GROMACS .gro file of C-alpha atoms in nm:
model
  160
    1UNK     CA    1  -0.424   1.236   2.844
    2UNK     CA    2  -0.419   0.842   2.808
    3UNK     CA    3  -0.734   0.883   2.538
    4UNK     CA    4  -0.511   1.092   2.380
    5UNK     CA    5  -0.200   0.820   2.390
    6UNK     CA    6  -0.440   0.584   2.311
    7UNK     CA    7  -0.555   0.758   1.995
    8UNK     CA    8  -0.212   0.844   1.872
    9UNK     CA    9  -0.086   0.466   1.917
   10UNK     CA   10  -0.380   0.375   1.707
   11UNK     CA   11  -0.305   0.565   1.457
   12UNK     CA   12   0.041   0.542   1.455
   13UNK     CA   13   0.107   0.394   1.076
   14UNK     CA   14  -0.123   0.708   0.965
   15UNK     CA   15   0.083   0.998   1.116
   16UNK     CA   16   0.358   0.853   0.970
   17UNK     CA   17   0.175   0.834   0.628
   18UNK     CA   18   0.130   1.172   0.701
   19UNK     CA   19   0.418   1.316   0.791
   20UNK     CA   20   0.642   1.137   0.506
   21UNK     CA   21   0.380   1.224   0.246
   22UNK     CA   22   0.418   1.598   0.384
   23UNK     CA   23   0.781   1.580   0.364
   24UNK     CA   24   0.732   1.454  -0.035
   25UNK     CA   25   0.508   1.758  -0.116
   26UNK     CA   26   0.763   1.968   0.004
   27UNK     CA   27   1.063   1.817  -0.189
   28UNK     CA   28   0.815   1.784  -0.511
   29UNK     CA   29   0.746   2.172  -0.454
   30UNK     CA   30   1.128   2.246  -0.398
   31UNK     CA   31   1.204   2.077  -0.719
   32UNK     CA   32   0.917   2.205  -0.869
   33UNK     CA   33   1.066   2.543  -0.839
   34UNK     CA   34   1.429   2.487  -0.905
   35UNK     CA   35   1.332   2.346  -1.232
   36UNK     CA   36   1.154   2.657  -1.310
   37UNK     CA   37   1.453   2.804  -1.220
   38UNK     CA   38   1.674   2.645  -1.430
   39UNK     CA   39   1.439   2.649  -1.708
   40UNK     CA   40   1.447   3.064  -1.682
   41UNK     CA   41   1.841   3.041  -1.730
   42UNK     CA   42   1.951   3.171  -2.078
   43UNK     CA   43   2.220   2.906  -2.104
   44UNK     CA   44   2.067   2.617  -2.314
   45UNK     CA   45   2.189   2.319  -2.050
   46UNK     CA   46   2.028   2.438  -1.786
   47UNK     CA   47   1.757   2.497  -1.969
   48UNK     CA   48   1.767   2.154  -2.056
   49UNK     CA   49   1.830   2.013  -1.705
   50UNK     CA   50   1.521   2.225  -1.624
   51UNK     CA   51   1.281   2.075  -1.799
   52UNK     CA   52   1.465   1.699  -1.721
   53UNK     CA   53   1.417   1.787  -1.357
   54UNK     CA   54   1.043   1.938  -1.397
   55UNK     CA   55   0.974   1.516  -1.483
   56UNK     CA   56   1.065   1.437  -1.123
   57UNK     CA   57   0.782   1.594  -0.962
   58UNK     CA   58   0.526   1.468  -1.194
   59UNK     CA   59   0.657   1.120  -1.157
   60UNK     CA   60   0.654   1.189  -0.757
   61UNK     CA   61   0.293   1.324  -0.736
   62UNK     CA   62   0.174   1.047  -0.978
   63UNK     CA   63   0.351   0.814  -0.735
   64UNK     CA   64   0.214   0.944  -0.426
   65UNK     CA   65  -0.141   0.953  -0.543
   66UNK     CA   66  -0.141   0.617  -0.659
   67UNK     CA   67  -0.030   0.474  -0.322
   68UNK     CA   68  -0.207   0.676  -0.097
   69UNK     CA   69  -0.516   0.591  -0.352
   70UNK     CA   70  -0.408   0.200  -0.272
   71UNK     CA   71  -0.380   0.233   0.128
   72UNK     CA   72  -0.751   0.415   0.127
   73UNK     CA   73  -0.845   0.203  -0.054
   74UNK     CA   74  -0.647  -0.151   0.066
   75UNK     CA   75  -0.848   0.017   0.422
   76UNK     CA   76  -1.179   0.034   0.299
   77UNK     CA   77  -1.194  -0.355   0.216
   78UNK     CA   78  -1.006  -0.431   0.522
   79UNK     CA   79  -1.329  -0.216   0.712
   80UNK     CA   80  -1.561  -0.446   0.499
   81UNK     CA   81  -1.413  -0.761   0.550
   82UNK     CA   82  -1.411  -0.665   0.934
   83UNK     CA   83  -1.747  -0.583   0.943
   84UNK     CA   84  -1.857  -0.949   0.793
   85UNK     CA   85  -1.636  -1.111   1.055
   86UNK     CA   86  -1.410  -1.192   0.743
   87UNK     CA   87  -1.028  -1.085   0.809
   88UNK     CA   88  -0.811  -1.383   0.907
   89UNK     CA   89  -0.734  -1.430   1.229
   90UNK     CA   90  -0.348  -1.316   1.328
   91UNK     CA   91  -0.251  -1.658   1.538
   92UNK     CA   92   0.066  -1.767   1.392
   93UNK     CA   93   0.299  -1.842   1.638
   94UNK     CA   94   0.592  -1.552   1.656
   95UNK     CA   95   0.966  -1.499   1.746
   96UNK     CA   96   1.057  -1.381   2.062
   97UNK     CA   97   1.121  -1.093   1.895
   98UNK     CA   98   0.811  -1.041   1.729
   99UNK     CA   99   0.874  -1.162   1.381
  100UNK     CA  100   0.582  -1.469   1.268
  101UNK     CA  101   0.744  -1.818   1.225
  102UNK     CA  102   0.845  -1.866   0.830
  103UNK     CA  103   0.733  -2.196   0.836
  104UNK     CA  104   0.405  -2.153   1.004
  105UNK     CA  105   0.324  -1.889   0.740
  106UNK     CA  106   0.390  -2.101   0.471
  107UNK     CA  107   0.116  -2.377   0.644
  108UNK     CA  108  -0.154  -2.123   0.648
  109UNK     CA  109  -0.129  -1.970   0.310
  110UNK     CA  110  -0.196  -2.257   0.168
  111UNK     CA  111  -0.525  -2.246   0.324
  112UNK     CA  112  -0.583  -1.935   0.177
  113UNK     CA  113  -0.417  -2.028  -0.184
  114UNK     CA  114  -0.673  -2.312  -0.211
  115UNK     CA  115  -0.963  -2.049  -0.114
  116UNK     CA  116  -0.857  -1.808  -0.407
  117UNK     CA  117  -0.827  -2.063  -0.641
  118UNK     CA  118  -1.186  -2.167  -0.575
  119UNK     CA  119  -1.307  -1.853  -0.558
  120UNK     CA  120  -1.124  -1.631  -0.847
  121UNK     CA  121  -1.337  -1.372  -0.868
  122UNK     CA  122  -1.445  -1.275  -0.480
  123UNK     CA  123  -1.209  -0.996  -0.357
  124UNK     CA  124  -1.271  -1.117   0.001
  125UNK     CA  125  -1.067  -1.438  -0.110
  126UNK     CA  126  -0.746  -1.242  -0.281
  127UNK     CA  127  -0.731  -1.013   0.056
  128UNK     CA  128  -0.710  -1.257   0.247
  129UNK     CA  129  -0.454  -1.422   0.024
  130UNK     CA  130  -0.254  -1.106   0.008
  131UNK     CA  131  -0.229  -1.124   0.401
  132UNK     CA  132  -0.119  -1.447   0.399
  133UNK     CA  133   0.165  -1.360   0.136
  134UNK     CA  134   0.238  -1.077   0.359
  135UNK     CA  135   0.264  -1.301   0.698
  136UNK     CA  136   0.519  -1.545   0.436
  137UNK     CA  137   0.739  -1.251   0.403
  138UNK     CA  138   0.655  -1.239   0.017
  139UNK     CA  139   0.532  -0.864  -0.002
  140UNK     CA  140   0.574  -0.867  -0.391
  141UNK     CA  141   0.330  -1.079  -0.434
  142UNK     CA  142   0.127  -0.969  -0.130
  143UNK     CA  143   0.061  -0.647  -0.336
  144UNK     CA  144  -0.030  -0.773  -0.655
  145UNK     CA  145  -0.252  -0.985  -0.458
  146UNK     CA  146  -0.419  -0.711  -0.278
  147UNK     CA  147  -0.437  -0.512  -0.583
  148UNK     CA  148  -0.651  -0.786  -0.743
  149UNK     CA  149  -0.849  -0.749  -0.485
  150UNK     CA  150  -0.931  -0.446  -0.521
  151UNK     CA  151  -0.964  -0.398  -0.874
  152UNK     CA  152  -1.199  -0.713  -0.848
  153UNK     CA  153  -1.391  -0.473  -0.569
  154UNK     CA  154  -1.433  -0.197  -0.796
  155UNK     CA  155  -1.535  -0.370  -1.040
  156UNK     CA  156  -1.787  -0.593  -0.930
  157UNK     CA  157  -2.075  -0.661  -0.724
  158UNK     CA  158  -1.981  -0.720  -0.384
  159UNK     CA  159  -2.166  -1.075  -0.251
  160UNK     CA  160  -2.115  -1.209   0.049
   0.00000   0.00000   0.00000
């Protein structure tokens, strides 16, 4: 029982991946159908609203692809970056509550702003950038960072 606790905390973030990308199918498939629906009405509005409403599931399952694409994908560098002893190290000093101190966040990502900017083309360096924009509370930017990193992955060779 407690490997089984132990598994299920660990993977936590995925089940809920899982179940809210499960509960997207279904609406996409609901509205899938009631467009169809619509679309098989003789009166010309509906007919209209029909086909307006068939865009909403496309633009869902594009949606959905692309950002479970980006998590696999965000993972698979994390995994690589582990494996060279390469993630930054999570020691900024926290809230009692959990949250990590603003102002310490801002310290370190310097640290990593400087790295990126020497090293604009290594993925490893706009990773760890994108971390440190996510421990500054700046996930905008955090995103696009991490993006970079891996379309500079993809793209590339990979070089230590």
């Amino acid at each position: 029982m407690s490997a089984a606790l132990t598994a299920l905390k660990a993977n936590r973030t995925k089940i809920w991946v899982g179940a809210v990308t499960l509960l997207l199918v279904f609406y996409l498939v609901v509205s899938f159908q009631r467009s169809l629906l619509l679309m098989s009405d003789p009166n010309l509005v509906a007919k209209a609203i029909g086909v307006a409403y068939l865009v909403l599931p496309v633009i869902g399952a594009w949606a959905l692809v692309r950002e479970l694409l980006f998590g696999a994908r965000t993972e698979r560098l994390a995994k690589i970056l582990e494996a060279e002893g390469g993630l930054p190290e999570d020691t900024l000093p926290r809230t009692p509550a959990g949250r990590i101190i603003r102002e310490a966040a801002d310290l370190e990502f310097e640290k990593y702003r400087a790295e990126a900017e020497a090293a604009p083309d290594d993925w490893r360096s706009w990773f760890r950038l994108s971390c440190a924009y996510d421990a500054a509370g700046d996930r905008k930017r955090a995103r696009a960072s991490m993006r970079d990193a891996v379309r500079m992955f993809r793209a590339g060779p990979q070089k230590p």
